[in-house]
PDB file of C-alpha atoms in Angstrom:
ATOM      1  CA  MET A   1     -20.103   5.275   4.227  1.00 32.00           C
ATOM      2  CA  ASP A   2     -19.913   4.571   0.453  1.00 38.00           C
ATOM      3  CA  ASP A   3     -20.421   0.899  -0.759  1.00 40.00           C
ATOM      4  CA  PRO A   4     -17.560  -1.491  -1.781  1.00 40.00           C
ATOM      5  CA  PHE A   5     -16.885  -1.538  -5.090  1.00 41.00           C
ATOM      6  CA  ASP A   6     -18.478  -4.185  -7.483  1.00 46.00           C
ATOM      7  CA  PRO A   7     -15.848  -7.452  -7.191  1.00 44.00           C
ATOM      8  CA  GLY A   8     -15.654  -7.146 -11.175  1.00 45.00           C
ATOM      9  CA  ASP A   9     -14.417  -3.400 -11.168  1.00 51.00           C
ATOM     10  CA  VAL A  10     -10.699  -4.115 -10.485  1.00 53.00           C
ATOM     11  CA  HIS A  11      -9.764  -0.995 -13.179  1.00 55.00           C
ATOM     12  CA  GLY A  12     -11.963   1.218 -11.555  1.00 53.00           C
ATOM     13  CA  LEU A  13     -10.532   0.903  -8.435  1.00 53.00           C
ATOM     14  CA  LEU A  14      -6.850   1.222  -9.918  1.00 58.00           C
ATOM     15  CA  ASP A  15      -8.280   4.583 -11.471  1.00 57.00           C
ATOM     16  CA  LEU A  16      -9.374   5.723  -7.673  1.00 53.00           C
ATOM     17  CA  VAL A  17      -5.824   5.094  -6.858  1.00 55.00           C
ATOM     18  CA  ASP A  18      -4.100   6.705  -9.610  1.00 55.00           C
ATOM     19  CA  LEU A  19      -2.364   3.272 -10.670  1.00 60.00           C
ATOM     20  CA  ARG A  20      -2.144   1.968 -14.293  1.00 59.00           C
ATOM     21  CA  PRO A  21      -3.943  -1.079 -15.890  1.00 57.00           C
ATOM     22  CA  ASP A  22      -0.527  -2.660 -16.672  1.00 60.00           C
ATOM     23  CA  ASP A  23       0.111  -2.730 -12.555  1.00 61.00           C
ATOM     24  CA  LEU A  24      -2.360  -5.635 -12.531  1.00 62.00           C
ATOM     25  CA  ASP A  25      -0.466  -8.866 -14.259  1.00 65.00           C
ATOM     26  CA  ASP A  26      -2.877 -11.205 -15.368  1.00 65.00           C
ATOM     27  CA  ASP A  27      -5.484 -10.300 -12.457  1.00 82.00           C
ATOM     28  CA  GLU A  28      -2.966 -10.590 -10.038  1.00 89.00           C
ATOM     29  CA  LEU A  29      -1.649  -7.585  -7.685  1.00 90.00           C
ATOM     30  CA  TRP A  30       0.755  -7.878  -4.802  1.00 94.00           C
ATOM     31  CA  VAL A  31       0.041  -5.797  -1.526  1.00 94.00           C
ATOM     32  CA  PHE A  32       2.974  -4.561   0.846  1.00 96.00           C
ATOM     33  CA  GLY A  33       2.115  -5.289   4.710  1.00 96.00           C
ATOM     34  CA  TYR A  34       4.313  -3.253   6.995  1.00 96.00           C
ATOM     35  CA  GLY A  35       1.920  -2.333  10.111  1.00 94.00           C
ATOM     36  CA  SER A  36      -1.310  -3.617  11.583  1.00 92.00           C
ATOM     37  CA  ILE A  37      -2.254  -6.342   8.837  1.00 91.00           C
ATOM     38  CA  LEU A  38       1.007  -8.397   9.417  1.00 96.00           C
ATOM     39  CA  TRP A  39      -0.518  -9.606  12.972  1.00 94.00           C
ATOM     40  CA  LYS A  40      -4.283  -8.646  11.753  1.00 92.00           C
ATOM     41  CA  THR A  41      -4.302  -9.452   8.342  1.00 91.00           C
ATOM     42  CA  GLY A  42      -8.236  -9.386   7.787  1.00 88.00           C
ATOM     43  CA  PHE A  43      -8.496 -10.346   3.785  1.00 91.00           C
ATOM     44  CA  ARG A  44      -8.226 -13.246   1.704  1.00 94.00           C
ATOM     45  CA  TYR A  45      -5.013 -13.531  -0.129  1.00 96.00           C
ATOM     46  CA  SER A  46      -3.308 -16.787  -2.250  1.00 95.00           C
ATOM     47  CA  SER A  47       0.060 -16.322  -0.769  1.00 95.00           C
ATOM     48  CA  LYS A  48       2.673 -14.275   1.052  1.00 96.00           C
ATOM     49  CA  VAL A  49       6.198 -13.995   1.021  1.00 96.00           C
ATOM     50  CA  ILE A  50       8.856 -12.025   3.274  1.00 96.00           C
ATOM     51  CA  GLY A  51      11.113  -9.274   2.139  1.00 96.00           C
ATOM     52  CA  TYR A  52      11.541  -5.672   2.072  1.00 97.00           C
ATOM     53  CA  VAL A  53      11.003  -2.041   0.476  1.00 97.00           C
ATOM     54  CA  SER A  54      14.264   0.458   0.240  1.00 96.00           C
ATOM     55  CA  GLY A  55      14.398   4.051  -0.021  1.00 97.00           C
ATOM     56  CA  HIS A  56      11.664   4.220   3.126  1.00 97.00           C
ATOM     57  CA  VAL A  57      11.617   4.002   6.779  1.00 97.00           C
ATOM     58  CA  ARG A  58       8.287   2.870   9.238  1.00 97.00           C
ATOM     59  CA  ARG A  59       7.451   5.532  11.302  1.00 97.00           C
ATOM     60  CA  PHE A  60       4.483   6.399  13.840  1.00 97.00           C
ATOM     61  CA  TRP A  61       3.743   9.706  12.706  1.00 96.00           C
ATOM     62  CA  GLN A  62       0.098   9.172  11.358  1.00 94.00           C
ATOM     63  CA  GLY A  63      -2.339   9.793  13.552  1.00 93.00           C
ATOM     64  CA  SER A  64      -5.642   7.485  13.809  1.00 91.00           C
ATOM     65  CA  VAL A  65      -9.176   8.922  14.832  1.00 90.00           C
ATOM     66  CA  ILE A  66     -11.243   6.289  14.699  1.00 88.00           C
ATOM     67  CA  HIS A  67      -9.330   2.834  15.044  1.00 89.00           C
ATOM     68  CA  ARG A  68      -6.569   3.765  17.409  1.00 93.00           C
ATOM     69  CA  GLY A  69      -7.628   7.251  18.866  1.00 92.00           C
ATOM     70  CA  THR A  70     -10.349   9.841  18.636  1.00 94.00           C
ATOM     71  CA  PRO A  71     -10.513  13.165  17.394  1.00 93.00           C
ATOM     72  CA  GLN A  72      -9.713  14.480  20.684  1.00 95.00           C
ATOM     73  CA  SER A  73      -6.689  12.085  21.276  1.00 95.00           C
ATOM     74  CA  PRO A  74      -5.428  10.638  18.269  1.00 94.00           C
ATOM     75  CA  GLY A  75      -3.435   7.353  18.196  1.00 95.00           C
ATOM     76  CA  ARG A  76      -0.177   6.991  16.227  1.00 96.00           C
ATOM     77  CA  VAL A  77       0.050   4.235  13.564  1.00 95.00           C
ATOM     78  CA  ALA A  78       2.697   3.242  11.062  1.00 95.00           C
ATOM     79  CA  THR A  79       3.106   4.811   7.853  1.00 95.00           C
ATOM     80  CA  LEU A  80       6.293   4.933   5.198  1.00 96.00           C
ATOM     81  CA  VAL A  81       8.642   7.862   5.615  1.00 96.00           C
ATOM     82  CA  PRO A  82      10.648   8.589   2.585  1.00 95.00           C
ATOM     83  CA  CYS A  83      14.557   8.036   3.540  1.00 96.00           C
ATOM     84  CA  GLU A  84      17.445   7.343   1.062  1.00 94.00           C
ATOM     85  CA  GLU A  85      19.366   4.844   3.222  1.00 94.00           C
ATOM     86  CA  GLY A  86      15.989   3.341   4.602  1.00 96.00           C
ATOM     87  CA  ARG A  87      14.791  -0.174   4.081  1.00 96.00           C
ATOM     88  CA  VAL A  88      11.124  -1.708   5.644  1.00 97.00           C
ATOM     89  CA  TRP A  89      10.754  -5.510   5.967  1.00 97.00           C
ATOM     90  CA  GLY A  90       7.268  -6.750   5.751  1.00 97.00           C
ATOM     91  CA  VAL A  91       5.355  -9.402   3.969  1.00 97.00           C
ATOM     92  CA  ALA A  92       3.904  -8.920   0.433  1.00 97.00           C
ATOM     93  CA  TYR A  93       0.338 -10.764  -0.054  1.00 97.00           C
ATOM     94  CA  GLN A  94      -0.196 -11.914  -3.487  1.00 95.00           C
ATOM     95  CA  LEU A  95      -3.960 -11.073  -4.467  1.00 94.00           C
ATOM     96  CA  LYS A  96      -5.613 -13.336  -7.381  1.00 93.00           C
ATOM     97  CA  GLY A  97      -8.432 -12.050  -9.753  1.00 89.00           C
ATOM     98  CA  PRO A  98     -10.940  -9.429  -9.249  1.00 84.00           C
ATOM     99  CA  GLU A  99     -13.054 -10.675  -6.481  1.00 87.00           C
ATOM    100  CA  MET A 100      -9.814 -11.175  -4.134  1.00 90.00           C
ATOM    101  CA  ILE A 101      -8.066  -8.099  -5.353  1.00 87.00           C
ATOM    102  CA  THR A 102     -11.263  -5.516  -4.869  1.00 83.00           C
ATOM    103  CA  GLY A 103     -11.949  -7.570  -1.381  1.00 86.00           C
ATOM    104  CA  ALA A 104      -8.426  -6.729   0.320  1.00 87.00           C
ATOM    105  CA  LEU A 105      -8.449  -3.408  -0.924  1.00 82.00           C
ATOM    106  CA  ASN A 106     -11.565  -2.385   0.348  1.00 80.00           C
ATOM    107  CA  HIS A 107     -10.767  -4.018   3.775  1.00 81.00           C
ATOM    108  CA  LEU A 108      -7.347  -1.685   3.519  1.00 80.00           C
ATOM    109  CA  GLY A 109      -9.490   1.234   3.186  1.00 72.00           C
ATOM    110  CA  ILE A 110      -8.641   2.481  -0.312  1.00 64.00           C
ATOM    111  CA  ARG A 111     -11.311   5.328  -0.127  1.00 53.00           C
ATOM    112  CA  GLU A 112      -8.965   7.040   2.421  1.00 59.00           C
ATOM    113  CA  CYS A 113      -7.062   7.575  -0.558  1.00 62.00           C
ATOM    114  CA  GLN A 114      -9.953  10.238  -1.991  1.00 52.00           C
ATOM    115  CA  ASP A 115      -9.603  12.422   0.722  1.00 51.00           C
ATOM    116  CA  GLY A 116      -6.007  12.489   0.387  1.00 55.00           C
ATOM    117  CA  SER A 117      -5.276  10.792   3.630  1.00 78.00           C
ATOM    118  CA  TYR A 118      -3.168   8.352   2.149  1.00 80.00           C
ATOM    119  CA  MET A 119      -1.292   7.510  -1.380  1.00 82.00           C
ATOM    120  CA  ALA A 120      -0.946   4.075  -3.453  1.00 83.00           C
ATOM    121  CA  LEU A 121       2.716   3.584  -4.371  1.00 87.00           C
ATOM    122  CA  MET A 122       3.840   1.146  -6.620  1.00 88.00           C
ATOM    123  CA  LEU A 123       7.355  -0.152  -4.973  1.00 93.00           C
ATOM    124  CA  ASN A 124      10.167  -2.794  -5.930  1.00 94.00           C
ATOM    125  CA  PHE A 125       9.607  -5.528  -3.330  1.00 97.00           C
ATOM    126  CA  ASN A 126      12.883  -7.588  -2.848  1.00 96.00           C
ATOM    127  CA  GLN A 127      11.773 -10.790  -1.684  1.00 95.00           C
ATOM    128  CA  SER A 128      14.195 -12.358   1.140  1.00 87.00           C
ATOM    129  CA  SER A 129      16.523 -14.885  -0.183  1.00 76.00           C
ATOM    130  CA  SER A 130      15.429 -17.328   2.436  1.00 65.00           C
ATOM    131  CA  SER A 131      11.841 -16.842   2.091  1.00 56.00           C
ATOM    132  CA  SER A 132       9.428 -18.641   0.300  1.00 50.00           C
ATOM    133  CA  SER A 133       5.286 -18.158  -0.279  1.00 54.00           C
ATOM    134  CA  SER A 134       2.740 -19.599   1.887  1.00 57.00           C
ATOM    135  CA  SER A 135      -1.017 -19.705   0.881  1.00 54.00           C
ATOM    136  CA  SER A 136      -3.787 -18.189   3.077  1.00 54.00           C
ATOM    137  CA  SER A 137      -4.940 -21.540   4.223  1.00 40.00           C
ATOM    138  CA  SER A 138      -1.663 -22.715   5.583  1.00 34.00           C
ATOM    139  CA  SER A 139       0.283 -21.829   9.002  1.00 33.00           C
ATOM    140  CA  GLY A 140       3.457 -22.183  10.239  1.00 33.00           C
ATOM    141  CA  CYS A 141       6.332 -21.880   8.491  1.00 32.00           C
ATOM    142  CA  LEU A 142       6.512 -20.516   4.677  1.00 40.00           C
ATOM    143  CA  ASP A 143       6.566 -23.323   1.936  1.00 35.00           C
ATOM    144  CA  ASP A 144       6.007 -23.726  -1.654  1.00 38.00           C
ATOM    145  CA  ASN A 145       7.437 -20.278  -3.517  1.00 43.00           C
ATOM    146  CA  GLY A 146       4.891 -20.138  -5.872  1.00 42.00           C
ATOM    147  CA  GLY A 147       6.786 -19.709  -9.030  1.00 41.00           C
ATOM    148  CA  LEU A 148       9.156 -16.815  -7.575  1.00 46.00           C
ATOM    149  CA  GLY A 149      12.767 -17.137  -7.608  1.00 45.00           C
ATOM    150  CA  GLU A 150      14.543 -16.902  -4.552  1.00 52.00           C
ATOM    151  CA  GLY A 151      15.252 -13.331  -3.924  1.00 73.00           C
ATOM    152  CA  ARG A 152      13.274 -12.079  -6.709  1.00 89.00           C
ATOM    153  CA  SER A 153      12.230  -8.017  -6.753  1.00 92.00           C
ATOM    154  CA  PHE A 154       8.665  -7.626  -8.147  1.00 93.00           C
ATOM    155  CA  ARG A 155       6.473  -4.560  -7.904  1.00 91.00           C
ATOM    156  CA  VAL A 156       3.807  -4.435  -4.678  1.00 93.00           C
ATOM    157  CA  LEU A 157       1.239  -1.875  -3.934  1.00 91.00           C
ATOM    158  CA  ALA A 158       1.671  -0.236  -0.795  1.00 92.00           C
ATOM    159  CA  PHE A 159      -0.182   2.946   1.295  1.00 89.00           C
ATOM    160  CA  SER A 160       1.597   5.628   2.907  1.00 91.00           C
ATOM    161  CA  ALA A 161       0.118   8.890   4.572  1.00 91.00           C
ATOM    162  CA  ALA A 162       0.229  11.560   2.432  1.00 88.00           C
ATOM    163  CA  ARG A 163       2.347  14.362   4.570  1.00 90.00           C
ATOM    164  CA  ASP A 164       0.027  17.527   3.674  1.00 89.00           C
ATOM    165  CA  ASN A 165      -3.222  15.130   5.223  1.00 89.00           C
ATOM    166  CA  VAL A 166      -4.712  16.737   8.656  1.00 91.00           C
ATOM    167  CA  LEU A 167      -3.790  13.632  10.457  1.00 91.00           C
ATOM    168  CA  TYR A 168      -0.331  13.782   9.542  1.00 94.00           C
ATOM    169  CA  LEU A 169       1.113  14.169  13.222  1.00 95.00           C
ATOM    170  CA  GLY A 170       4.903  13.937  12.012  1.00 95.00           C
ATOM    171  CA  PRO A 171       7.884  13.176  14.249  1.00 96.00           C
ATOM    172  CA  ILE A 172       7.718  14.033  18.054  1.00 96.00           C
ATOM    173  CA  GLU A 173      10.809  13.309  20.835  1.00 97.00           C
ATOM    174  CA  ALA A 174      10.489   9.804  21.751  1.00 97.00           C
ATOM    175  CA  ASP A 175       9.022   9.726  25.594  1.00 97.00           C
ATOM    176  CA  ARG A 176       6.261  11.984  24.321  1.00 97.00           C
ATOM    177  CA  LEU A 177       5.543   9.431  21.487  1.00 98.00           C
ATOM    178  CA  ALA A 178       5.174   6.743  24.046  1.00 98.00           C
ATOM    179  CA  ASP A 179       2.986   8.613  26.407  1.00 98.00           C
ATOM    180  CA  ALA A 180       0.643   9.444  23.347  1.00 97.00           C
ATOM    181  CA  VAL A 181       0.265   5.741  22.569  1.00 98.00           C
ATOM    182  CA  ILE A 182      -0.127   4.860  26.005  1.00 97.00           C
ATOM    183  CA  SER A 183      -3.022   7.524  26.343  1.00 97.00           C
ATOM    184  CA  CYS A 184      -5.446   6.523  23.015  1.00 96.00           C
ATOM    185  CA  SER A 185      -8.020   3.935  22.160  1.00 95.00           C
ATOM    186  CA  GLY A 186     -10.295   3.494  19.460  1.00 93.00           C
ATOM    187  CA  SER A 187     -12.872   1.345  18.053  1.00 90.00           C
ATOM    188  CA  CYS A 188     -10.203  -1.581  17.262  1.00 91.00           C
ATOM    189  CA  GLY A 189      -8.699  -1.382  20.633  1.00 94.00           C
ATOM    190  CA  HIS A 190      -6.019   0.485  22.397  1.00 96.00           C
ATOM    191  CA  ASN A 191      -3.162   2.233  20.449  1.00 97.00           C
ATOM    192  CA  VAL A 192      -0.417   0.057  22.593  1.00 97.00           C
ATOM    193  CA  GLU A 193      -1.921  -2.881  20.915  1.00 97.00           C
ATOM    194  CA  TYR A 194      -0.887  -2.083  17.695  1.00 97.00           C
ATOM    195  CA  VAL A 195       2.582  -0.902  18.434  1.00 98.00           C
ATOM    196  CA  VAL A 196       3.346  -4.164  20.798  1.00 97.00           C
ATOM    197  CA  ARG A 197       1.432  -6.491  18.247  1.00 97.00           C
ATOM    198  CA  LEU A 198       3.641  -5.218  15.564  1.00 97.00           C
ATOM    199  CA  ALA A 199       7.139  -5.550  17.232  1.00 97.00           C
ATOM    200  CA  GLU A 200       6.246  -8.774  18.368  1.00 97.00           C
ATOM    201  CA  PHE A 201       5.287  -9.967  14.890  1.00 97.00           C
ATOM    202  CA  VAL A 202       8.718  -8.362  13.243  1.00 97.00           C
ATOM    203  CA  ARG A 203      10.620  -9.687  15.957  1.00 96.00           C
ATOM    204  CA  ARG A 204       9.594 -13.383  15.954  1.00 95.00           C
ATOM    205  CA  ASN A 205       9.272 -13.245  11.933  1.00 95.00           C
ATOM    206  CA  LEU A 206      11.561 -10.727   9.950  1.00 95.00           C
ATOM    207  CA  PRO A 207      15.213  -9.932   9.911  1.00 92.00           C
ATOM    208  CA  ASP A 208      14.467  -6.111  10.941  1.00 87.00           C
ATOM    209  CA  ASP A 209      16.166  -4.343  13.626  1.00 90.00           C
ATOM    210  CA  ASP A 210      13.679  -1.569  13.213  1.00 94.00           C
ATOM    211  CA  ARG A 211      15.085   0.623  16.143  1.00 95.00           C
ATOM    212  CA  HIS A 212      12.122   3.376  15.830  1.00 96.00           C
ATOM    213  CA  LEU A 213       9.735   0.277  16.798  1.00 97.00           C
ATOM    214  CA  PHE A 214      11.559  -1.721  19.347  1.00 98.00           C
ATOM    215  CA  ASP A 215      12.614   1.462  21.334  1.00 98.00           C
ATOM    216  CA  LEU A 216       8.847   2.864  21.538  1.00 98.00           C
ATOM    217  CA  GLU A 217       7.858  -0.894  22.501  1.00 98.00           C
ATOM    218  CA  ASP A 218      10.466  -0.629  25.338  1.00 98.00           C
ATOM    219  CA  ARG A 219       9.184   2.469  26.701  1.00 98.00           C
ATOM    220  CA  ILE A 220       5.779   1.736  26.453  1.00 98.00           C
ATOM    221  CA  ARG A 221       6.300  -1.099  28.778  1.00 97.00           C
ATOM    222  CA  ARG A 222       8.687   0.521  31.082  1.00 97.00           C
ATOM    223  CA  LYS A 223       6.530   3.533  31.315  1.00 97.00           C
ATOM    224  CA  LEU A 224       3.196   1.146  32.044  1.00 97.00           C
ATOM    225  CA  GLU A 225       5.388  -1.011  34.686  1.00 96.00           C
ATOM    226  CA  GLU A 226       6.358   2.280  36.677  1.00 97.00           C
ATOM    227  CA  ARG A 227       2.327   3.219  36.766  1.00 95.00           C
ATOM    228  CA  GLY A 228       1.923  -0.299  38.086  1.00 96.00           C
ATOM    229  CA  SER A 229       0.147  -1.549  34.836  1.00 95.00           C
ATOM    230  CA  SER A 230       1.041  -3.718  31.693  1.00 96.00           C
ATOM    231  CA  VAL A 231       0.630  -3.823  28.160  1.00 96.00           C
ATOM    232  CA  GLU A 232      -1.856  -7.141  28.630  1.00 95.00           C
ATOM    233  CA  LEU A 233      -3.621  -5.387  31.263  1.00 95.00           C
ATOM    234  CA  LEU A 234      -4.160  -2.080  29.092  1.00 94.00           C
ATOM    235  CA  ILE A 235      -5.303  -4.084  26.036  1.00 94.00           C
ATOM    236  CA  ALA A 236      -7.672  -6.054  27.616  1.00 95.00           C
ATOM    237  CA  ALA A 237      -9.260  -3.164  29.207  1.00 93.00           C
ATOM    238  CA  HIS A 238      -9.832  -1.640  26.137  1.00 94.00           C
ATOM    239  CA  ALA A 239     -10.765  -4.738  23.930  1.00 92.00           C
ATOM    240  CA  PRO A 240     -13.772  -3.952  21.646  1.00 87.00           C
ATOM    241  CA  PRO A 241     -17.098  -5.940  22.100  1.00 83.00           C
ATOM    242  CA  GLN A 242     -17.189  -9.185  20.763  1.00 75.00           C
ATOM    243  CA  PRO A 243     -20.222  -9.994  18.827  1.00 67.00           C
ATOM    244  CA  SER A 244     -23.034 -11.843  20.192  1.00 63.00           C
ATOM    245  CA  ALA A 245     -23.493 -15.172  19.214  1.00 57.00           C
ATOM    246  CA  PRO A 246     -26.830 -16.022  17.537  1.00 58.00           C
ATOM    247  CA  ARG A 247     -29.398 -17.274  19.224  1.00 60.00           C
ATOM    248  CA  THR A 248     -30.566 -20.902  19.048  1.00 56.00           C
ATOM    249  CA  LEU A 249     -33.986 -21.977  19.257  1.00 53.00           C
ATOM    250  CA  PRO A 250     -34.214 -25.143  21.633  1.00 53.00           C
ATOM    251  CA  ARG A 251     -34.975 -28.149  19.613  1.00 52.00           C
ATOM    252  CA  ARG A 252     -38.475 -29.894  20.183  1.00 48.00           C
ATOM    253  CA  ASN A 253     -38.686 -33.348  21.366  1.00 46.00           C
ATOM    254  CA  SER A 254     -39.772 -35.522  18.221  1.00 37.00           C
ATOM    255  CA  ALA A 255     -42.723 -36.875  20.228  1.00 40.00           C
ATOM    256  CA  MET A 256     -44.283 -32.929  20.205  1.00 35.00           C
ATOM    257  CA  THR A 257     -43.528 -32.193  16.606  1.00 34.00           C
ATOM    258  CA  GLY A 258     -45.214 -35.653  15.972  1.00 36.00           C
TER     259      GLY A 258
END
């Protein structure tokens, strides 16, 4: 695997995803989260706000052969699909400074744009009129709006699967989609976890009636119950191993160290 980008090479990174330098405003970039980063963000950010992008819908049409599946049995993960009347609710994460920007984009797999799997898009994000921003160190309710006006629209960077990439699986009948998710797991855990945790986050935090997502979650739960299993049992059985705690040597008695 290639080395990560130099934290100072922001404009080199923008060139990689075919973005313009003026997409950065005073070394600030907003990234739109609509999939797993909603419930498992994994990178540092300055603040976040709830809102939506128009002209797209969220669909489980992209394959995953590492994180949530294997080459023999690809998992299903979310992507943005163009739809004129569509709307996708999510979270915009504010990144400030070269180190935070490059750290986040490296974490998000920016290099996948190089092999054509994903496209980088600059989209208009519409902040919820009831949403303000919260810092990465805060928890619970969103508070100070960080200088953004209520309901303001601004540009965000989003990643969407390219339709001509080899892992673009496209639409599938609803029951077959649920069966596919139930049958797959990868290095980050079971594919069921990806879908269910996303559905739980959207239901708790976003004013979004995403029928595609919630119908898939419901079918997964019913199918597992019919098979004598459950979401939590399946997730636990395929949880990735936790890193071992570092060994510590026993402290010597002060009389021995004399």
